[in-house]
Short mmCIF file of C-alpha atoms and ligand atoms in Angstrom, two decimals:
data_model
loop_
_atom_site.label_atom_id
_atom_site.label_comp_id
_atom_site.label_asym_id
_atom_site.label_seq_id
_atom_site.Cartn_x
_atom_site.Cartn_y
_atom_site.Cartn_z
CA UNK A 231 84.26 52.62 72.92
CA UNK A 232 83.06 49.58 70.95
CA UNK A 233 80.86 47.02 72.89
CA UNK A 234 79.93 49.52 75.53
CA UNK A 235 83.12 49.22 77.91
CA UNK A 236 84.26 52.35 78.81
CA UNK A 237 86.96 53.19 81.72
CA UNK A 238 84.45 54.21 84.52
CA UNK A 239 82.22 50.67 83.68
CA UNK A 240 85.69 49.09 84.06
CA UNK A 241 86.61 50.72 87.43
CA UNK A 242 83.09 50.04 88.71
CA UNK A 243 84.07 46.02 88.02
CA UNK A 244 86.90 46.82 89.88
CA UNK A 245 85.08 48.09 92.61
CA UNK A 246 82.73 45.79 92.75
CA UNK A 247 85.04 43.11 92.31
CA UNK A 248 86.63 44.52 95.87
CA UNK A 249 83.42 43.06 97.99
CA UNK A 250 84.45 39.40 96.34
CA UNK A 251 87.84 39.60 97.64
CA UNK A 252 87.46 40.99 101.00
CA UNK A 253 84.90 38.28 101.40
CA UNK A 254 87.12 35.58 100.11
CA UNK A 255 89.87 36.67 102.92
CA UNK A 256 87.43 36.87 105.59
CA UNK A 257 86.34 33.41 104.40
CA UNK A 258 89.67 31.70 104.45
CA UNK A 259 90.25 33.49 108.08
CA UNK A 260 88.09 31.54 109.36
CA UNK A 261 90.65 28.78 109.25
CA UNK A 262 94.56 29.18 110.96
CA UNK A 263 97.19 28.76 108.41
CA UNK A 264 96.66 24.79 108.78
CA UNK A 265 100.30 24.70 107.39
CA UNK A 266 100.28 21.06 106.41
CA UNK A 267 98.15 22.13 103.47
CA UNK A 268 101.09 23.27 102.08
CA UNK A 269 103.71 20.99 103.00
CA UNK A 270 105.24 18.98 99.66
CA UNK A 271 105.93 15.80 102.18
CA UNK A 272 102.66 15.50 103.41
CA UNK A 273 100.65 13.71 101.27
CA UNK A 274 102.66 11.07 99.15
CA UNK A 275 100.82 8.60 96.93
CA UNK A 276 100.80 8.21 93.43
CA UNK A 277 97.95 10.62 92.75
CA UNK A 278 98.57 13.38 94.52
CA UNK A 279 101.70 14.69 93.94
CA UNK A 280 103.60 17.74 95.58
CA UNK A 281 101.51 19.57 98.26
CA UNK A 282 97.19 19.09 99.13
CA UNK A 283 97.18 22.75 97.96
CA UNK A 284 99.17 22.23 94.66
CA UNK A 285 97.09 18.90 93.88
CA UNK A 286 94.13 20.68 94.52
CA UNK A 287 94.33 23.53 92.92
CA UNK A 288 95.26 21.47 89.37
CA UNK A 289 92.75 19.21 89.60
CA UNK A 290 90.04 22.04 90.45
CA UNK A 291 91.28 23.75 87.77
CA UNK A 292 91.08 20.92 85.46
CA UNK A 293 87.80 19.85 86.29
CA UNK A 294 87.01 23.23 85.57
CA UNK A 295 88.50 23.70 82.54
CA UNK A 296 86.07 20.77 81.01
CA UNK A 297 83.63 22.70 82.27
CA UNK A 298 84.84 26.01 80.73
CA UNK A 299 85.99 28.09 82.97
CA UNK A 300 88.92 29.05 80.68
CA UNK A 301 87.00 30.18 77.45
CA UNK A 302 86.55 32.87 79.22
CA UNK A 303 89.01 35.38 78.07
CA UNK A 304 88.58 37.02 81.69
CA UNK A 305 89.80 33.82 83.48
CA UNK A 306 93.45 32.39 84.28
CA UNK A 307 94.53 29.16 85.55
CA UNK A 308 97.18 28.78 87.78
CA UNK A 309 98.22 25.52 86.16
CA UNK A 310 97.91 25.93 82.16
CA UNK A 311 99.65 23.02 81.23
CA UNK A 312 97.99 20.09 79.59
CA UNK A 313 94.71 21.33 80.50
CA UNK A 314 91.67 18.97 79.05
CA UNK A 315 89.33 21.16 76.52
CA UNK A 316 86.16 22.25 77.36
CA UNK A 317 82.98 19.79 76.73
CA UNK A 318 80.77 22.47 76.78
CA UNK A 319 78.81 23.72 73.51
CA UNK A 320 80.76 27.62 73.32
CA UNK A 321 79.51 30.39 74.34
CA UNK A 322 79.93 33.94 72.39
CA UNK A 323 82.11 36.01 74.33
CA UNK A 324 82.56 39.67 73.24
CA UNK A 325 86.09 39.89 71.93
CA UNK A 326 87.10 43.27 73.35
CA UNK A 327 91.01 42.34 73.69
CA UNK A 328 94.11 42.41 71.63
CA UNK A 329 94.71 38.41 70.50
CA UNK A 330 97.98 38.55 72.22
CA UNK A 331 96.68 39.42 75.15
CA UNK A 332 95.74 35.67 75.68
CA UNK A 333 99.30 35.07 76.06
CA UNK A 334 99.93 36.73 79.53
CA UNK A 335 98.91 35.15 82.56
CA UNK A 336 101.02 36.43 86.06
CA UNK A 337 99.06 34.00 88.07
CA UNK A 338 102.75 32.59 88.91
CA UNK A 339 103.67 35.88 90.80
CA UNK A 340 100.02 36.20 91.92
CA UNK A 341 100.34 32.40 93.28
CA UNK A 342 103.98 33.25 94.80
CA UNK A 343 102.66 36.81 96.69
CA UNK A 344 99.52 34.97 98.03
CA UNK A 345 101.14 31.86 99.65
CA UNK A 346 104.62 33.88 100.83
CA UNK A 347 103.29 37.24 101.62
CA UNK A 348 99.73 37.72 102.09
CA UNK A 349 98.76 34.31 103.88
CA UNK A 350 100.85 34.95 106.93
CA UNK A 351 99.48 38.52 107.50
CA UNK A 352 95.90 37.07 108.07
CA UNK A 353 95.52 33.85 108.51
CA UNK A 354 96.10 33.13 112.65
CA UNK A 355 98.79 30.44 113.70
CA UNK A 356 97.66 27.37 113.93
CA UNK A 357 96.47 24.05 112.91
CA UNK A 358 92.62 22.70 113.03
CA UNK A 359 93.07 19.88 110.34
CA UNK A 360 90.38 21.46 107.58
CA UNK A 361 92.98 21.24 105.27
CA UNK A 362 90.38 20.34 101.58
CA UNK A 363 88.43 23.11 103.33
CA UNK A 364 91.62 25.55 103.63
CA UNK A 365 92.89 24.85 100.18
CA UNK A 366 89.19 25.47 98.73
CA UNK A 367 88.79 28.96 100.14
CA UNK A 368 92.40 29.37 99.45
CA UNK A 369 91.31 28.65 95.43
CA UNK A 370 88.51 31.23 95.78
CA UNK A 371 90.72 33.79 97.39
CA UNK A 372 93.44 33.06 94.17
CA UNK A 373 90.39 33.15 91.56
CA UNK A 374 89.35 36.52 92.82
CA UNK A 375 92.86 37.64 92.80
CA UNK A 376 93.63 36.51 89.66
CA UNK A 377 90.62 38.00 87.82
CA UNK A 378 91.14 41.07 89.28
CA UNK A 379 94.91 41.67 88.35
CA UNK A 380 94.01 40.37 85.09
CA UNK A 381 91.40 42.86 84.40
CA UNK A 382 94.48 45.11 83.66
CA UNK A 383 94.11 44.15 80.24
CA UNK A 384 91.04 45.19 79.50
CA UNK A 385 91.75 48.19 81.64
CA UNK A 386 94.97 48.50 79.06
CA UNK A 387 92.91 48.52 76.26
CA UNK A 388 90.29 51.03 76.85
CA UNK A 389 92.97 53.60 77.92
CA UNK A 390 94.84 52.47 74.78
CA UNK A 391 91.56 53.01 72.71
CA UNK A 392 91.04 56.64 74.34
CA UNK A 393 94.45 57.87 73.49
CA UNK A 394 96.29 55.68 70.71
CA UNK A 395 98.60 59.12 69.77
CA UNK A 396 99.99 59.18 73.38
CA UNK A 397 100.79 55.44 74.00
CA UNK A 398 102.19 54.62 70.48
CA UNK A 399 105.38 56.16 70.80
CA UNK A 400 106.27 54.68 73.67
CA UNK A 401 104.81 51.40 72.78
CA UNK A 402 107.11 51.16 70.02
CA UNK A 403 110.19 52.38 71.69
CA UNK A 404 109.35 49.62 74.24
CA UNK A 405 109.45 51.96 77.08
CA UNK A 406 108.01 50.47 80.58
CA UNK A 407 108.44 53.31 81.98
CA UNK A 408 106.52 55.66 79.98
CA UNK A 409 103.66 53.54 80.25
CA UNK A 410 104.07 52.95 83.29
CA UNK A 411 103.49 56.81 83.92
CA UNK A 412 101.13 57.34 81.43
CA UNK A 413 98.63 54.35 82.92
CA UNK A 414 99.04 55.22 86.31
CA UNK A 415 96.50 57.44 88.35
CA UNK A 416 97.25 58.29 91.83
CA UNK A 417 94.43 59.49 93.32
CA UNK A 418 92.52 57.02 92.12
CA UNK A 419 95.28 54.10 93.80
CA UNK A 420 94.90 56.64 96.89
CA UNK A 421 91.04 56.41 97.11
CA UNK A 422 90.95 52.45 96.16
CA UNK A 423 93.35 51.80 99.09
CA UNK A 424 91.00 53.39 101.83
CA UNK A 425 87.78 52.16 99.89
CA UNK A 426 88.65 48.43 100.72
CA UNK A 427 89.96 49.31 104.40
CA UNK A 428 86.68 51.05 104.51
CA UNK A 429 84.86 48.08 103.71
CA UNK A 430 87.22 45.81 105.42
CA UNK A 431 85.86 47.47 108.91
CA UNK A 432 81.82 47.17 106.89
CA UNK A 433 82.23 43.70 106.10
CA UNK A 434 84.74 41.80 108.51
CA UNK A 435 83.00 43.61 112.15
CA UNK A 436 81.15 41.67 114.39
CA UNK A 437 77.23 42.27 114.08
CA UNK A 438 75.30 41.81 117.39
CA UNK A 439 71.76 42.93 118.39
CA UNK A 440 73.55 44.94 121.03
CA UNK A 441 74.46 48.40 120.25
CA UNK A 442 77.26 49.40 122.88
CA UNK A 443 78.76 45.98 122.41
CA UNK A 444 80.63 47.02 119.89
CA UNK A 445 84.42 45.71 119.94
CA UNK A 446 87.01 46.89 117.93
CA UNK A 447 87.91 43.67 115.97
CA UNK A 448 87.69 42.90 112.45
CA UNK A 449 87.78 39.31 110.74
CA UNK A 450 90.23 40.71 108.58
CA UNK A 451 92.80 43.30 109.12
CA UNK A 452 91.79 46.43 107.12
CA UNK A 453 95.46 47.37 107.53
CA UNK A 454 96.32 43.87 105.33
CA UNK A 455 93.58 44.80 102.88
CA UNK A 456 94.73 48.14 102.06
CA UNK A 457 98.35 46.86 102.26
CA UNK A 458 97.01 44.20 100.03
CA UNK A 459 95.73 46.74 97.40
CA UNK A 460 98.75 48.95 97.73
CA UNK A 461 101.55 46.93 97.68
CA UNK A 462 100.63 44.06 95.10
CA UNK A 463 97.20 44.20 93.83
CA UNK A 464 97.44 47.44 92.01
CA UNK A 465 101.31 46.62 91.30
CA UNK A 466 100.58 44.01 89.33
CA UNK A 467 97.50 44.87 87.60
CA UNK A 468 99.58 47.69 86.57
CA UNK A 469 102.34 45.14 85.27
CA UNK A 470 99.33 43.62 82.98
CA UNK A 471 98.39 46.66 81.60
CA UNK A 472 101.97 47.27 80.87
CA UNK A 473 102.38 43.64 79.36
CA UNK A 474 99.73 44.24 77.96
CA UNK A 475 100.05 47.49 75.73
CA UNK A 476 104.02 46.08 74.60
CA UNK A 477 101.68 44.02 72.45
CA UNK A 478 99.15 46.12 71.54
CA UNK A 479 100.77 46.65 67.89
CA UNK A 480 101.77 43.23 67.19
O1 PRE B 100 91.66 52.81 87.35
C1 PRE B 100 92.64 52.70 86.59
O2 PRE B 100 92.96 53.58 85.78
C2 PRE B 100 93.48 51.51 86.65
O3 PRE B 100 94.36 51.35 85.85
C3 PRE B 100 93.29 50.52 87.76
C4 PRE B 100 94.27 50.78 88.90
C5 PRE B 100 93.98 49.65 89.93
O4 PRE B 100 94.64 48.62 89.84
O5 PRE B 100 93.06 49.83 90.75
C6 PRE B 100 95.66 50.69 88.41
C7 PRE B 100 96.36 51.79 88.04
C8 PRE B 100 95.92 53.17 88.29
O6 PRE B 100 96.96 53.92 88.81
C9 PRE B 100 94.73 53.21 89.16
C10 PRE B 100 94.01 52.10 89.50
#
């Protein structure tokens, strides 16, 4: 394919994109759930509206939308609304997608599973008052996230690019289903989901100098991980891909 991207270069991003989100979680287990970061009536002044996380997050993202985070077609912000451009001179990116692609962004459900699902099934109970702290690895945790799911487009496209004859029809009849089925790989979901338990145990185990002092414990539940993977991650990259080819012949 054109530019060099080819499906097995695209799952070995994937793959590698695994180690960044594994160690964002075990970064943002260091701190309890510090539930005050999230709390709408906890910080009230004129400036920061809504919760510490939600304040934030927009002006992180804003900040880093001058800088130009977002002219990258492989970034997402969680907050796209009134957004200030970017001052920096731009760069040539390699235009690999569909234009329409740039008009799907699921960081809303991405934002919703993170803070109602996945939080509570790592982070301990608890409350240590690192709340900026909290809400910045929480950001790097969502970034990682987000690039990840949204890689389904340019996952999308290369399959789309490899066989055009066998996702027309069902592009054009509108059929989620079909692509649904024809996108989906099962042993590869299989092997992804005991790849990042795998390096769940690697990465999250506690290294001493002292061989038969080796406890069971891991900074992050490879359980959560692969649950992680299997029950949202590859769910909604999927979804992507599947927004993603409706468009594909507009
Ligand atoms: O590798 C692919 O073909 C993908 O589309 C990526 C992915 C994933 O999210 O990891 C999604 C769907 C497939 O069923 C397998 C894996």
């Amino acid at each position: 394919m054109a530019n060099g991207v080819t499906l097995e270069s695209l799952r070995q991003s994937l793959i590698r994109q695994e180690d960044t989100i594994i160690f964002s979680l075990i970064e943002r287990a260091r701190f309890p759930s510090n539930s005050p970061t999230y709390n709408e009536s906890y910080v009230s002044t004129p400036t920061f509206s809504g919760s510490l996380v939600h304040s934030v997050v927009k002006e992180t993202e804003a900040l880093q939308a001058k800088a130009g985070r977002y002219e990258n077609p492989e970034e997402h912000p969680f907050f796209p609304d009134n957004l200030p451009p970017s001052v920096v001179p731009p760069y040539n990116f390699t235009e690999v997608l569909h234009p329409p692609a740039a008009l799907i962004n699921i960081n809303k459900d991405i934002w919703d599973m993170y803070f109602k699902k996945l939080l509570q099934l790592f982070a301990a109970r608890g409350d240590d008052g690192n709340y900026a702290s909290t809400v910045a690895s929480d950001l790097v945790c969502l970034q990682a996230l987000s690039r990840r799911i949204h890689y389904g487009k340019l996952v999308a496209e290369v399959k789309f690019r490899e066989s055009p004859a066998e996702y027309e029809p069902a592009i054009r009849a509108k059929d989620r289903d079909a692509l649904m089925k024809l996108l989906t790989f099962e042993s590869v979901e299989e092997a992804v989901k005991k790849r990042v338990a795998k390096k769940a145990m690697v990465f999250g185990q506690e290294v001493t100098l002292n061989n038969d002092d080796k406890k069971e414990k891991y900074k992050v539940d490879p359980s959560v991980v692969s649950r992680l993977y299997g029950d949202w991650i590859m769910p909604l990259t999927k979804l992507v891909q599947v927004e993603y080819l409706l468009r594909r012949l507009d």
